[in-house]
mmCIF file of C-alpha atoms in Angstrom:
data_model
loop_
_atom_site.group_PDB
_atom_site.id
_atom_site.type_symbol
_atom_site.label_atom_id
_atom_site.label_comp_id
_atom_site.label_asym_id
_atom_site.label_seq_id
_atom_site.Cartn_x
_atom_site.Cartn_y
_atom_site.Cartn_z
ATOM 1 C CA UNK A 1 -24.575 0.031 40.946
ATOM 2 C CA UNK A 2 -25.158 -3.602 41.922
ATOM 3 C CA UNK A 3 -22.712 -6.187 40.594
ATOM 4 C CA UNK A 4 -23.813 -9.452 38.968
ATOM 5 C CA UNK A 5 -21.826 -12.668 39.270
ATOM 6 C CA UNK A 6 -21.328 -15.407 36.691
ATOM 7 C CA UNK A 7 -19.076 -18.457 36.936
ATOM 8 C CA UNK A 8 -18.133 -18.234 33.262
ATOM 9 C CA UNK A 9 -18.997 -15.135 31.234
ATOM 10 C CA UNK A 10 -19.190 -15.538 27.455
ATOM 11 C CA UNK A 11 -18.934 -12.195 25.652
ATOM 12 C CA UNK A 12 -20.595 -12.614 22.264
ATOM 13 C CA UNK A 13 -23.710 -14.567 21.374
ATOM 14 C CA UNK A 14 -22.810 -15.687 17.865
ATOM 15 C CA UNK A 15 -22.274 -19.236 16.640
ATOM 16 C CA UNK A 16 -19.163 -19.889 18.736
ATOM 17 C CA UNK A 17 -20.385 -18.246 21.931
ATOM 18 C CA UNK A 18 -23.764 -19.982 21.903
ATOM 19 C CA UNK A 19 -22.214 -23.353 21.053
ATOM 20 C CA UNK A 20 -19.862 -22.952 24.016
ATOM 21 C CA UNK A 21 -22.796 -22.133 26.302
ATOM 22 C CA UNK A 22 -24.676 -25.233 25.130
ATOM 23 C CA UNK A 23 -21.629 -27.476 25.547
ATOM 24 C CA UNK A 24 -20.993 -26.141 29.055
ATOM 25 C CA UNK A 25 -24.628 -26.644 30.033
ATOM 26 C CA UNK A 26 -24.474 -30.187 28.655
ATOM 27 C CA UNK A 27 -21.487 -30.835 30.948
ATOM 28 C CA UNK A 28 -23.092 -29.259 34.011
ATOM 29 C CA UNK A 29 -20.897 -26.138 33.999
ATOM 30 C CA UNK A 30 -22.677 -22.859 34.781
ATOM 31 C CA UNK A 31 -22.238 -19.956 32.367
ATOM 32 C CA UNK A 32 -23.937 -16.833 31.047
ATOM 33 C CA UNK A 33 -23.878 -15.184 27.613
ATOM 34 C CA UNK A 34 -23.643 -11.426 27.026
ATOM 35 C CA UNK A 35 -24.540 -10.306 23.477
ATOM 36 C CA UNK A 36 -24.188 -6.735 22.197
ATOM 37 C CA UNK A 37 -27.290 -6.577 19.982
ATOM 38 C CA UNK A 38 -30.605 -5.884 21.664
ATOM 39 C CA UNK A 39 -32.622 -8.282 19.497
ATOM 40 C CA UNK A 40 -31.548 -11.446 17.704
ATOM 41 C CA UNK A 41 -32.954 -11.463 14.175
ATOM 42 C CA UNK A 42 -32.463 -13.727 11.167
ATOM 43 C CA UNK A 43 -29.959 -11.559 9.298
ATOM 44 C CA UNK A 44 -27.178 -12.267 6.829
ATOM 45 C CA UNK A 45 -26.707 -14.638 3.927
ATOM 46 C CA UNK A 46 -25.828 -18.305 3.542
ATOM 47 C CA UNK A 47 -23.293 -20.576 5.174
ATOM 48 C CA UNK A 48 -22.193 -24.134 4.448
ATOM 49 C CA UNK A 49 -21.863 -26.509 7.379
ATOM 50 C CA UNK A 50 -19.258 -29.091 6.431
ATOM 51 C CA UNK A 51 -19.341 -32.527 8.090
ATOM 52 C CA UNK A 52 -16.859 -31.534 10.813
ATOM 53 C CA UNK A 53 -19.137 -28.598 11.704
ATOM 54 C CA UNK A 54 -22.271 -30.760 11.606
ATOM 55 C CA UNK A 55 -20.576 -33.309 13.862
ATOM 56 C CA UNK A 56 -20.196 -30.618 16.532
ATOM 57 C CA UNK A 57 -23.804 -29.443 16.134
ATOM 58 C CA UNK A 58 -25.111 -33.011 16.173
ATOM 59 C CA UNK A 59 -23.370 -33.511 19.528
ATOM 60 C CA UNK A 60 -25.536 -30.650 20.817
ATOM 61 C CA UNK A 61 -28.713 -32.362 19.601
ATOM 62 C CA UNK A 62 -29.304 -29.797 16.848
ATOM 63 C CA UNK A 63 -28.860 -31.871 13.688
ATOM 64 C CA UNK A 64 -32.574 -32.434 13.020
ATOM 65 C CA UNK A 65 -33.434 -28.744 13.443
ATOM 66 C CA UNK A 66 -30.603 -27.694 11.128
ATOM 67 C CA UNK A 67 -31.515 -30.248 8.467
ATOM 68 C CA UNK A 68 -35.122 -29.025 8.565
ATOM 69 C CA UNK A 69 -34.052 -25.390 8.163
ATOM 70 C CA UNK A 70 -31.472 -25.869 5.394
ATOM 71 C CA UNK A 71 -30.708 -27.994 2.344
ATOM 72 C CA UNK A 72 -28.449 -31.041 2.311
ATOM 73 C CA UNK A 73 -25.759 -30.745 -0.361
ATOM 74 C CA UNK A 74 -25.615 -33.703 -2.726
ATOM 75 C CA UNK A 75 -22.542 -32.791 -4.738
ATOM 76 C CA UNK A 76 -19.976 -30.085 -5.452
ATOM 77 C CA UNK A 77 -19.427 -29.132 -9.091
ATOM 78 C CA UNK A 78 -16.718 -27.034 -10.749
ATOM 79 C CA UNK A 79 -17.174 -25.050 -13.980
ATOM 80 C CA UNK A 80 -14.998 -22.637 -15.939
ATOM 81 C CA UNK A 81 -16.113 -19.054 -16.542
ATOM 82 C CA UNK A 82 -17.883 -20.114 -19.727
ATOM 83 C CA UNK A 83 -20.108 -22.485 -17.759
ATOM 84 C CA UNK A 84 -18.356 -25.600 -19.044
ATOM 85 C CA UNK A 85 -18.220 -28.537 -16.654
ATOM 86 C CA UNK A 86 -14.826 -29.455 -15.153
ATOM 87 C CA UNK A 87 -15.346 -31.859 -12.273
ATOM 88 C CA UNK A 88 -17.772 -32.915 -9.541
ATOM 89 C CA UNK A 89 -17.691 -34.907 -6.313
ATOM 90 C CA UNK A 90 -20.259 -36.159 -3.824
ATOM 91 C CA UNK A 91 -20.573 -34.367 -0.490
ATOM 92 C CA UNK A 92 -21.444 -35.178 3.110
ATOM 93 C CA UNK A 93 -23.413 -38.381 3.679
ATOM 94 C CA UNK A 94 -23.387 -39.035 -0.069
ATOM 95 C CA UNK A 95 -19.580 -39.215 0.147
ATOM 96 C CA UNK A 96 -19.659 -41.589 3.113
ATOM 97 C CA UNK A 97 -19.554 -39.192 6.071
ATOM 98 C CA UNK A 98 -21.816 -40.060 9.018
ATOM 99 C CA UNK A 99 -23.380 -36.587 8.969
ATOM 100 C CA UNK A 100 -24.605 -34.372 6.113
ATOM 101 C CA UNK A 101 -23.192 -31.204 4.598
ATOM 102 C CA UNK A 102 -25.849 -28.494 4.909
ATOM 103 C CA UNK A 103 -26.384 -25.141 3.219
ATOM 104 C CA UNK A 104 -28.358 -22.874 5.543
ATOM 105 C CA UNK A 105 -29.196 -19.217 6.070
ATOM 106 C CA UNK A 106 -26.768 -17.902 8.679
ATOM 107 C CA UNK A 107 -29.623 -16.154 10.470
ATOM 108 C CA UNK A 108 -31.564 -19.415 10.768
ATOM 109 C CA UNK A 109 -28.525 -21.216 12.170
ATOM 110 C CA UNK A 110 -28.023 -18.437 14.704
ATOM 111 C CA UNK A 111 -31.696 -18.552 15.707
ATOM 112 C CA UNK A 112 -31.558 -22.330 16.239
ATOM 113 C CA UNK A 113 -28.554 -21.936 18.538
ATOM 114 C CA UNK A 114 -30.041 -18.927 20.346
ATOM 115 C CA UNK A 115 -33.416 -20.587 20.949
ATOM 116 C CA UNK A 116 -31.713 -23.751 22.207
ATOM 117 C CA UNK A 117 -29.570 -21.717 24.612
ATOM 118 C CA UNK A 118 -32.579 -19.835 25.986
ATOM 119 C CA UNK A 119 -34.563 -23.060 26.384
ATOM 120 C CA UNK A 120 -31.793 -25.072 28.044
ATOM 121 C CA UNK A 121 -29.927 -22.467 30.102
ATOM 122 C CA UNK A 122 -32.903 -20.208 30.793
ATOM 123 C CA UNK A 123 -33.683 -16.725 29.510
ATOM 124 C CA UNK A 124 -32.056 -15.208 32.597
ATOM 125 C CA UNK A 125 -28.684 -16.609 31.475
ATOM 126 C CA UNK A 126 -28.749 -15.109 27.962
ATOM 127 C CA UNK A 127 -28.361 -11.326 28.069
ATOM 128 C CA UNK A 128 -28.881 -9.198 24.956
ATOM 129 C CA UNK A 129 -28.132 -5.481 24.706
ATOM 130 C CA UNK A 130 -24.821 -5.898 26.583
ATOM 131 C CA UNK A 131 -21.926 -4.242 24.742
ATOM 132 C CA UNK A 132 -18.499 -5.021 26.195
ATOM 133 C CA UNK A 133 -16.856 -1.896 27.626
ATOM 134 C CA UNK A 134 -13.807 -3.159 29.511
ATOM 135 C CA UNK A 135 -12.388 -5.666 31.955
ATOM 136 C CA UNK A 136 -10.303 -5.503 35.112
ATOM 137 C CA UNK A 137 -8.328 -8.423 36.495
ATOM 138 C CA UNK A 138 -7.590 -9.798 39.936
ATOM 139 C CA UNK A 139 -6.062 -13.086 41.051
ATOM 140 C CA UNK A 140 -9.465 -14.625 41.742
ATOM 141 C CA UNK A 141 -11.761 -13.122 39.101
ATOM 142 C CA UNK A 142 -12.386 -10.603 36.353
ATOM 143 C CA UNK A 143 -14.847 -7.741 36.499
ATOM 144 C CA UNK A 144 -16.482 -6.954 33.163
ATOM 145 C CA UNK A 145 -18.036 -3.610 32.259
ATOM 146 C CA UNK A 146 -20.970 -3.407 29.831
ATOM 147 C CA UNK A 147 -22.951 -0.613 28.200
ATOM 148 C CA UNK A 148 -26.454 -0.819 26.792
ATOM 149 C CA UNK A 149 -27.102 -0.021 23.082
ATOM 150 C CA UNK A 150 -27.446 3.674 23.978
ATOM 151 C CA UNK A 151 -24.069 3.816 25.709
ATOM 152 C CA UNK A 152 -25.391 3.814 29.261
ATOM 153 C CA UNK A 153 -23.481 1.758 31.828
ATOM 154 C CA UNK A 154 -25.026 -1.536 32.940
ATOM 155 C CA UNK A 155 -24.262 -3.357 36.203
ATOM 156 C CA UNK A 156 -20.769 -4.895 36.002
ATOM 157 C CA UNK A 157 -20.309 -8.657 36.027
ATOM 158 C CA UNK A 158 -17.797 -10.494 38.193
ATOM 159 C CA UNK A 159 -16.719 -13.849 36.785
ATOM 160 C CA UNK A 160 -14.061 -16.494 37.297
ATOM 161 C CA UNK A 161 -13.452 -16.628 33.537
ATOM 162 C CA UNK A 162 -14.186 -14.413 30.514
ATOM 163 C CA UNK A 163 -14.423 -16.063 27.092
ATOM 164 C CA UNK A 164 -14.360 -13.534 24.255
ATOM 165 C CA UNK A 165 -16.435 -14.798 21.332
ATOM 166 C CA UNK A 166 -17.175 -11.307 20.023
ATOM 167 C CA UNK A 167 -16.174 -11.770 16.407
ATOM 168 C CA UNK A 168 -13.623 -10.530 13.913
ATOM 169 C CA UNK A 169 -13.663 -7.000 15.328
ATOM 170 C CA UNK A 170 -13.358 -8.292 18.896
ATOM 171 C CA UNK A 171 -13.263 -5.496 21.455
ATOM 172 C CA UNK A 172 -11.695 -7.884 23.960
ATOM 173 C CA UNK A 173 -8.878 -8.889 21.597
ATOM 174 C CA UNK A 174 -8.183 -5.196 20.918
ATOM 175 C CA UNK A 175 -7.196 -4.741 24.569
ATOM 176 C CA UNK A 176 -4.309 -7.177 24.150
ATOM 177 C CA UNK A 177 -3.468 -6.365 20.501
ATOM 178 C CA UNK A 178 -4.314 -2.651 20.139
ATOM 179 C CA UNK A 179 -2.258 -1.968 16.998
ATOM 180 C CA UNK A 180 -3.367 -4.975 14.984
ATOM 181 C CA UNK A 181 -4.456 -4.526 11.372
ATOM 182 C CA UNK A 182 -6.532 -6.557 8.965
ATOM 183 C CA UNK A 183 -4.583 -8.321 6.210
ATOM 184 C CA UNK A 184 -6.196 -7.543 2.842
ATOM 185 C CA UNK A 185 -5.714 -9.770 -0.210
ATOM 186 C CA UNK A 186 -6.822 -7.393 -2.959
ATOM 187 C CA UNK A 187 -9.825 -9.667 -3.573
ATOM 188 C CA UNK A 188 -13.262 -8.100 -3.300
ATOM 189 C CA UNK A 189 -16.390 -10.128 -2.646
ATOM 190 C CA UNK A 190 -20.140 -9.630 -2.824
ATOM 191 C CA UNK A 191 -22.661 -11.961 -1.215
ATOM 192 C CA UNK A 192 -26.351 -12.134 -1.929
ATOM 193 C CA UNK A 193 -29.454 -14.310 -1.688
ATOM 194 C CA UNK A 194 -31.986 -14.663 -4.508
ATOM 195 C CA UNK A 195 -35.296 -16.498 -4.957
ATOM 196 C CA UNK A 196 -34.549 -18.720 -7.918
ATOM 197 C CA UNK A 197 -35.584 -21.938 -9.625
ATOM 198 C CA UNK A 198 -33.517 -24.958 -8.500
ATOM 199 C CA UNK A 199 -30.167 -25.163 -10.313
ATOM 200 C CA UNK A 200 -28.876 -28.542 -11.532
ATOM 201 C CA UNK A 201 -29.869 -31.083 -8.839
ATOM 202 C CA UNK A 202 -31.276 -28.383 -6.546
ATOM 203 C CA UNK A 203 -28.738 -29.672 -4.013
ATOM 204 C CA UNK A 204 -25.489 -28.790 -5.771
ATOM 205 C CA UNK A 205 -22.697 -26.565 -4.444
ATOM 206 C CA UNK A 206 -21.241 -24.791 -7.503
ATOM 207 C CA UNK A 207 -17.912 -23.036 -8.125
ATOM 208 C CA UNK A 208 -17.695 -21.187 -11.431
ATOM 209 C CA UNK A 209 -14.601 -19.393 -12.759
ATOM 210 C CA UNK A 210 -11.653 -18.227 -10.661
ATOM 211 C CA UNK A 211 -10.723 -15.169 -8.611
ATOM 212 C CA UNK A 212 -8.375 -13.940 -11.347
ATOM 213 C CA UNK A 213 -11.127 -13.457 -13.937
ATOM 214 C CA UNK A 214 -14.218 -13.577 -11.741
ATOM 215 C CA UNK A 215 -15.629 -16.371 -9.626
ATOM 216 C CA UNK A 216 -19.092 -17.328 -8.397
ATOM 217 C CA UNK A 217 -19.905 -19.709 -5.553
ATOM 218 C CA UNK A 218 -23.587 -20.699 -5.597
ATOM 219 C CA UNK A 219 -25.678 -23.050 -3.465
ATOM 220 C CA UNK A 220 -29.284 -23.309 -2.214
ATOM 221 C CA UNK A 221 -30.065 -22.642 1.453
ATOM 222 C CA UNK A 222 -33.884 -22.782 1.760
ATOM 223 C CA UNK A 223 -36.279 -25.032 -0.170
ATOM 224 C CA UNK A 224 -39.822 -24.214 -1.353
ATOM 225 C CA UNK A 225 -39.812 -20.538 -0.328
ATOM 226 C CA UNK A 226 -42.936 -19.437 -2.209
ATOM 227 C CA UNK A 227 -45.120 -22.438 -3.050
ATOM 228 C CA UNK A 228 -43.946 -22.215 -6.677
ATOM 229 C CA UNK A 229 -40.922 -24.464 -6.392
ATOM 230 C CA UNK A 230 -38.351 -21.711 -5.917
ATOM 231 C CA UNK A 231 -35.430 -21.926 -3.531
ATOM 232 C CA UNK A 232 -33.508 -19.251 -1.691
ATOM 233 C CA UNK A 233 -30.121 -19.426 -3.395
ATOM 234 C CA UNK A 234 -26.985 -18.039 -1.801
ATOM 235 C CA UNK A 235 -24.234 -16.668 -4.035
ATOM 236 C CA UNK A 236 -20.815 -15.127 -3.548
ATOM 237 C CA UNK A 237 -18.938 -13.251 -6.266
ATOM 238 C CA UNK A 238 -15.169 -12.813 -5.991
ATOM 239 C CA UNK A 239 -12.575 -11.065 -8.135
ATOM 240 C CA UNK A 240 -9.064 -9.749 -7.682
ATOM 241 C CA UNK A 241 -9.107 -5.975 -8.154
ATOM 242 C CA UNK A 242 -5.761 -4.198 -8.522
ATOM 243 C CA UNK A 243 -5.363 -1.050 -6.465
ATOM 244 C CA UNK A 244 -8.292 -1.869 -4.196
ATOM 245 C CA UNK A 245 -7.414 -0.724 -0.674
ATOM 246 C CA UNK A 246 -10.719 -0.556 1.195
ATOM 247 C CA UNK A 247 -10.691 -2.360 4.490
ATOM 248 C CA UNK A 248 -14.299 -2.195 5.686
ATOM 249 C CA UNK A 249 -15.364 -5.579 7.040
ATOM 250 C CA UNK A 250 -18.725 -5.398 5.303
ATOM 251 C CA UNK A 251 -21.155 -2.881 3.874
ATOM 252 C CA UNK A 252 -24.294 -2.833 1.797
ATOM 253 C CA UNK A 253 -23.460 -3.832 -1.769
ATOM 254 C CA UNK A 254 -24.866 -2.490 -5.035
ATOM 255 C CA UNK A 255 -26.052 -4.542 -7.993
ATOM 256 C CA UNK A 256 -24.466 -2.048 -10.402
ATOM 257 C CA UNK A 257 -21.005 -2.724 -8.954
ATOM 258 C CA UNK A 258 -21.040 -6.498 -9.298
ATOM 259 C CA UNK A 259 -23.366 -7.177 -12.259
ATOM 260 C CA UNK A 260 -21.074 -5.779 -15.009
ATOM 261 C CA UNK A 261 -18.314 -8.186 -13.973
ATOM 262 C CA UNK A 262 -20.542 -11.162 -14.834
ATOM 263 C CA UNK A 263 -22.800 -9.695 -17.548
ATOM 264 C CA UNK A 264 -21.801 -12.343 -20.126
ATOM 265 C CA UNK A 265 -22.268 -15.328 -17.818
ATOM 266 C CA UNK A 266 -25.526 -16.563 -19.347
ATOM 267 C CA UNK A 267 -25.106 -20.327 -19.677
ATOM 268 C CA UNK A 268 -27.583 -22.859 -20.997
ATOM 269 C CA UNK A 269 -28.008 -24.158 -17.427
ATOM 270 C CA UNK A 270 -27.778 -20.891 -15.442
ATOM 271 C CA UNK A 271 -28.314 -17.165 -16.041
ATOM 272 C CA UNK A 272 -25.849 -15.574 -13.606
ATOM 273 C CA UNK A 273 -26.805 -11.932 -14.397
ATOM 274 C CA UNK A 274 -30.435 -12.776 -13.578
ATOM 275 C CA UNK A 275 -29.363 -14.389 -10.306
ATOM 276 C CA UNK A 276 -27.414 -11.266 -9.296
ATOM 277 C CA UNK A 277 -29.961 -8.710 -10.516
ATOM 278 C CA UNK A 278 -32.809 -10.273 -8.524
ATOM 279 C CA UNK A 279 -30.977 -10.515 -5.205
ATOM 280 C CA UNK A 280 -33.048 -9.687 -2.136
ATOM 281 C CA UNK A 281 -29.960 -8.151 -0.536
ATOM 282 C CA UNK A 282 -26.242 -7.808 -1.282
ATOM 283 C CA UNK A 283 -23.316 -7.380 1.102
ATOM 284 C CA UNK A 284 -19.893 -6.233 -0.108
ATOM 285 C CA UNK A 285 -16.676 -6.815 1.755
ATOM 286 C CA UNK A 286 -12.984 -7.319 1.039
ATOM 287 C CA UNK A 287 -11.437 -10.694 1.682
ATOM 288 C CA UNK A 288 -9.464 -10.108 4.866
ATOM 289 C CA UNK A 289 -8.060 -11.963 7.821
ATOM 290 C CA UNK A 290 -5.520 -11.272 10.566
ATOM 291 C CA UNK A 291 -2.092 -12.741 11.143
ATOM 292 C CA UNK A 292 -2.059 -15.582 13.676
ATOM 293 C CA UNK A 293 -1.250 -14.332 17.161
ATOM 294 C CA UNK A 294 1.085 -16.012 19.677
ATOM 295 C CA UNK A 295 -1.309 -15.962 22.620
ATOM 296 C CA UNK A 296 -5.080 -16.154 23.180
ATOM 297 C CA UNK A 297 -5.169 -16.447 26.954
ATOM 298 C CA UNK A 298 -4.343 -13.660 29.384
ATOM 299 C CA UNK A 299 -4.930 -14.712 32.969
ATOM 300 C CA UNK A 300 -8.655 -15.371 33.209
ATOM 301 C CA UNK A 301 -9.492 -14.144 29.704
ATOM 302 C CA UNK A 302 -9.336 -16.172 26.493
ATOM 303 C CA UNK A 303 -10.448 -15.784 22.873
ATOM 304 C CA UNK A 304 -12.659 -18.073 20.775
ATOM 305 C CA UNK A 305 -13.785 -18.288 17.144
ATOM 306 C CA UNK A 306 -13.277 -15.246 14.916
ATOM 307 C CA UNK A 307 -12.056 -13.281 17.934
ATOM 308 C CA UNK A 308 -9.140 -15.727 18.127
ATOM 309 C CA UNK A 309 -8.477 -16.624 14.483
ATOM 310 C CA UNK A 310 -10.309 -14.613 11.791
ATOM 311 C CA UNK A 311 -9.765 -16.313 8.451
ATOM 312 C CA UNK A 312 -10.675 -15.968 4.796
ATOM 313 C CA UNK A 313 -14.204 -17.204 4.026
ATOM 314 C CA UNK A 314 -12.845 -20.196 2.136
ATOM 315 C CA UNK A 315 -13.719 -23.808 2.628
ATOM 316 C CA UNK A 316 -16.535 -22.837 5.021
ATOM 317 C CA UNK A 317 -14.016 -23.127 7.830
ATOM 318 C CA UNK A 318 -14.656 -20.059 10.011
ATOM 319 C CA UNK A 319 -17.776 -21.281 11.781
ATOM 320 C CA UNK A 320 -16.540 -24.871 11.806
ATOM 321 C CA UNK A 321 -13.369 -23.883 13.649
ATOM 322 C CA UNK A 322 -15.395 -21.827 16.149
ATOM 323 C CA UNK A 323 -17.562 -24.878 16.836
ATOM 324 C CA UNK A 324 -14.496 -27.040 17.459
ATOM 325 C CA UNK A 325 -13.089 -24.309 19.731
ATOM 326 C CA UNK A 326 -16.319 -24.355 21.736
ATOM 327 C CA UNK A 327 -16.328 -28.102 22.322
ATOM 328 C CA UNK A 328 -12.610 -28.167 23.154
ATOM 329 C CA UNK A 329 -12.875 -25.344 25.689
ATOM 330 C CA UNK A 330 -15.985 -26.857 27.268
ATOM 331 C CA UNK A 331 -14.160 -30.169 27.674
ATOM 332 C CA UNK A 332 -11.213 -28.467 29.379
ATOM 333 C CA UNK A 333 -13.399 -26.416 31.711
ATOM 334 C CA UNK A 334 -15.518 -29.434 32.623
ATOM 335 C CA UNK A 335 -12.409 -31.538 33.291
ATOM 336 C CA UNK A 336 -10.981 -29.053 35.795
ATOM 337 C CA UNK A 337 -10.789 -30.845 39.175
ATOM 338 C CA UNK A 338 -12.951 -29.529 41.982
ATOM 339 C CA UNK A 339 -11.142 -26.736 43.787
ATOM 340 C CA UNK A 340 -8.652 -26.215 40.954
ATOM 341 C CA UNK A 341 -8.478 -22.891 39.169
ATOM 342 C CA UNK A 342 -10.615 -22.682 36.021
ATOM 343 C CA UNK A 343 -8.032 -20.319 34.527
ATOM 344 C CA UNK A 344 -5.698 -23.297 34.007
ATOM 345 C CA UNK A 345 -8.242 -24.778 31.594
ATOM 346 C CA UNK A 346 -7.912 -21.737 29.348
ATOM 347 C CA UNK A 347 -4.217 -22.395 28.792
ATOM 348 C CA UNK A 348 -4.846 -26.076 28.065
ATOM 349 C CA UNK A 349 -7.482 -25.101 25.494
ATOM 350 C CA UNK A 350 -5.099 -22.624 23.878
ATOM 351 C CA UNK A 351 -2.320 -25.211 23.690
ATOM 352 C CA UNK A 352 -4.605 -27.496 21.667
ATOM 353 C CA UNK A 353 -6.390 -25.038 19.409
ATOM 354 C CA UNK A 354 -4.021 -22.128 18.706
ATOM 355 C CA UNK A 355 -1.450 -24.032 16.601
ATOM 356 C CA UNK A 356 -4.128 -25.889 14.650
ATOM 357 C CA UNK A 357 -6.170 -22.813 13.751
ATOM 358 C CA UNK A 358 -3.037 -20.835 12.878
ATOM 359 C CA UNK A 359 -2.288 -23.478 10.246
ATOM 360 C CA UNK A 360 -5.831 -23.166 8.879
ATOM 361 C CA UNK A 361 -5.516 -19.365 8.611
ATOM 362 C CA UNK A 362 -2.259 -19.636 6.658
ATOM 363 C CA UNK A 363 -3.482 -22.526 4.493
ATOM 364 C CA UNK A 364 -6.611 -20.570 3.552
ATOM 365 C CA UNK A 365 -4.336 -17.800 2.292
ATOM 366 C CA UNK A 366 -2.077 -20.029 0.215
ATOM 367 C CA UNK A 367 -4.436 -22.723 -1.088
ATOM 368 C CA UNK A 368 -7.786 -21.453 -2.380
ATOM 369 C CA UNK A 369 -10.532 -24.078 -2.809
ATOM 370 C CA UNK A 370 -10.895 -23.127 -6.492
ATOM 371 C CA UNK A 371 -7.355 -24.220 -7.388
ATOM 372 C CA UNK A 372 -8.903 -26.620 -9.919
ATOM 373 C CA UNK A 373 -10.585 -23.723 -11.714
ATOM 374 C CA UNK A 374 -7.406 -21.620 -11.603
ATOM 375 C CA UNK A 375 -5.381 -24.464 -13.127
ATOM 376 C CA UNK A 376 -7.949 -24.968 -15.885
ATOM 377 C CA UNK A 377 -7.798 -21.233 -16.681
ATOM 378 C CA UNK A 378 -4.001 -21.439 -16.899
ATOM 379 C CA UNK A 379 -4.016 -24.485 -19.163
ATOM 380 C CA UNK A 380 -6.718 -23.177 -21.492
ATOM 381 C CA UNK A 381 -5.869 -19.453 -21.360
ATOM 382 C CA UNK A 382 -9.301 -18.810 -19.861
#
């Protein structure tokens, strides 16, 4: 079987992997992306791109495309579980940042990154249907094994560097940490998207209730979806459930499991049961992360994004941290002097990013973004 060669091989074509490819191309560093799925489709639910994430995407020339595909958040508003207003604050450009805060469908964000990578790097540098199957090391290079979606071996790839951006269930990370377990909080979550009339300003990010008694996070991600003024509204329901031990990363959710928890949440400004009942799709997953690890880089292999630091989906930080990883690693690789070993750049990248992201993982565990709602519940007995 013939062997391919790639200067830098990126395993995983998600947000972090594609951003790294675009940053490297921008800096004149050759790379190729190897993604497990055979076809990139607009799947998933919503995501919020905070200003520090948008700053990274703007540096790639993608701000206009992302703004056109999503909705710019105007404000963030907090309510108790009875729908009573607690507090609000302006967001993004409205709060003085140079870039906006955007709510967008995750699938649309992924498609923008994927299309940009194909256009700029060339279709022959973006490989779909390549599932990572193993890696062997030598002093000069790594040799990466791939299978197609049917399990058949594909030609191996020889590369000077392997960057694993293959997500929370990273097959590459498992080689170095084979006995690692997810850390489960006892909080279950459901995420859905619903065609719905604009809520409040039509550009508001809403947090209602708290995880102890039931919490909803709601924000619009697509405007004017049907010519009748409706938006595509993303929502996430969270609640602490004693005795819950499931540890699946995600699975198809059921309306009948989540709706009863919020059946009385019919406010004069929002009918939450209607929002849930009319969801186009629902995903259910426990809130999990992994303990920070002491090392990301092993010779010519390093980890990036969720493969390096999976974290609770709080504060919209997962994708943002992957984007910062991508720019940092690209800078280190591009700064490597001619003739020097690219592997040294991996350790420099790790030295910068590992301690910072470890703090984010632990902070996300200890300081939920709805602490205001929790405190109000405590002071008012719900």
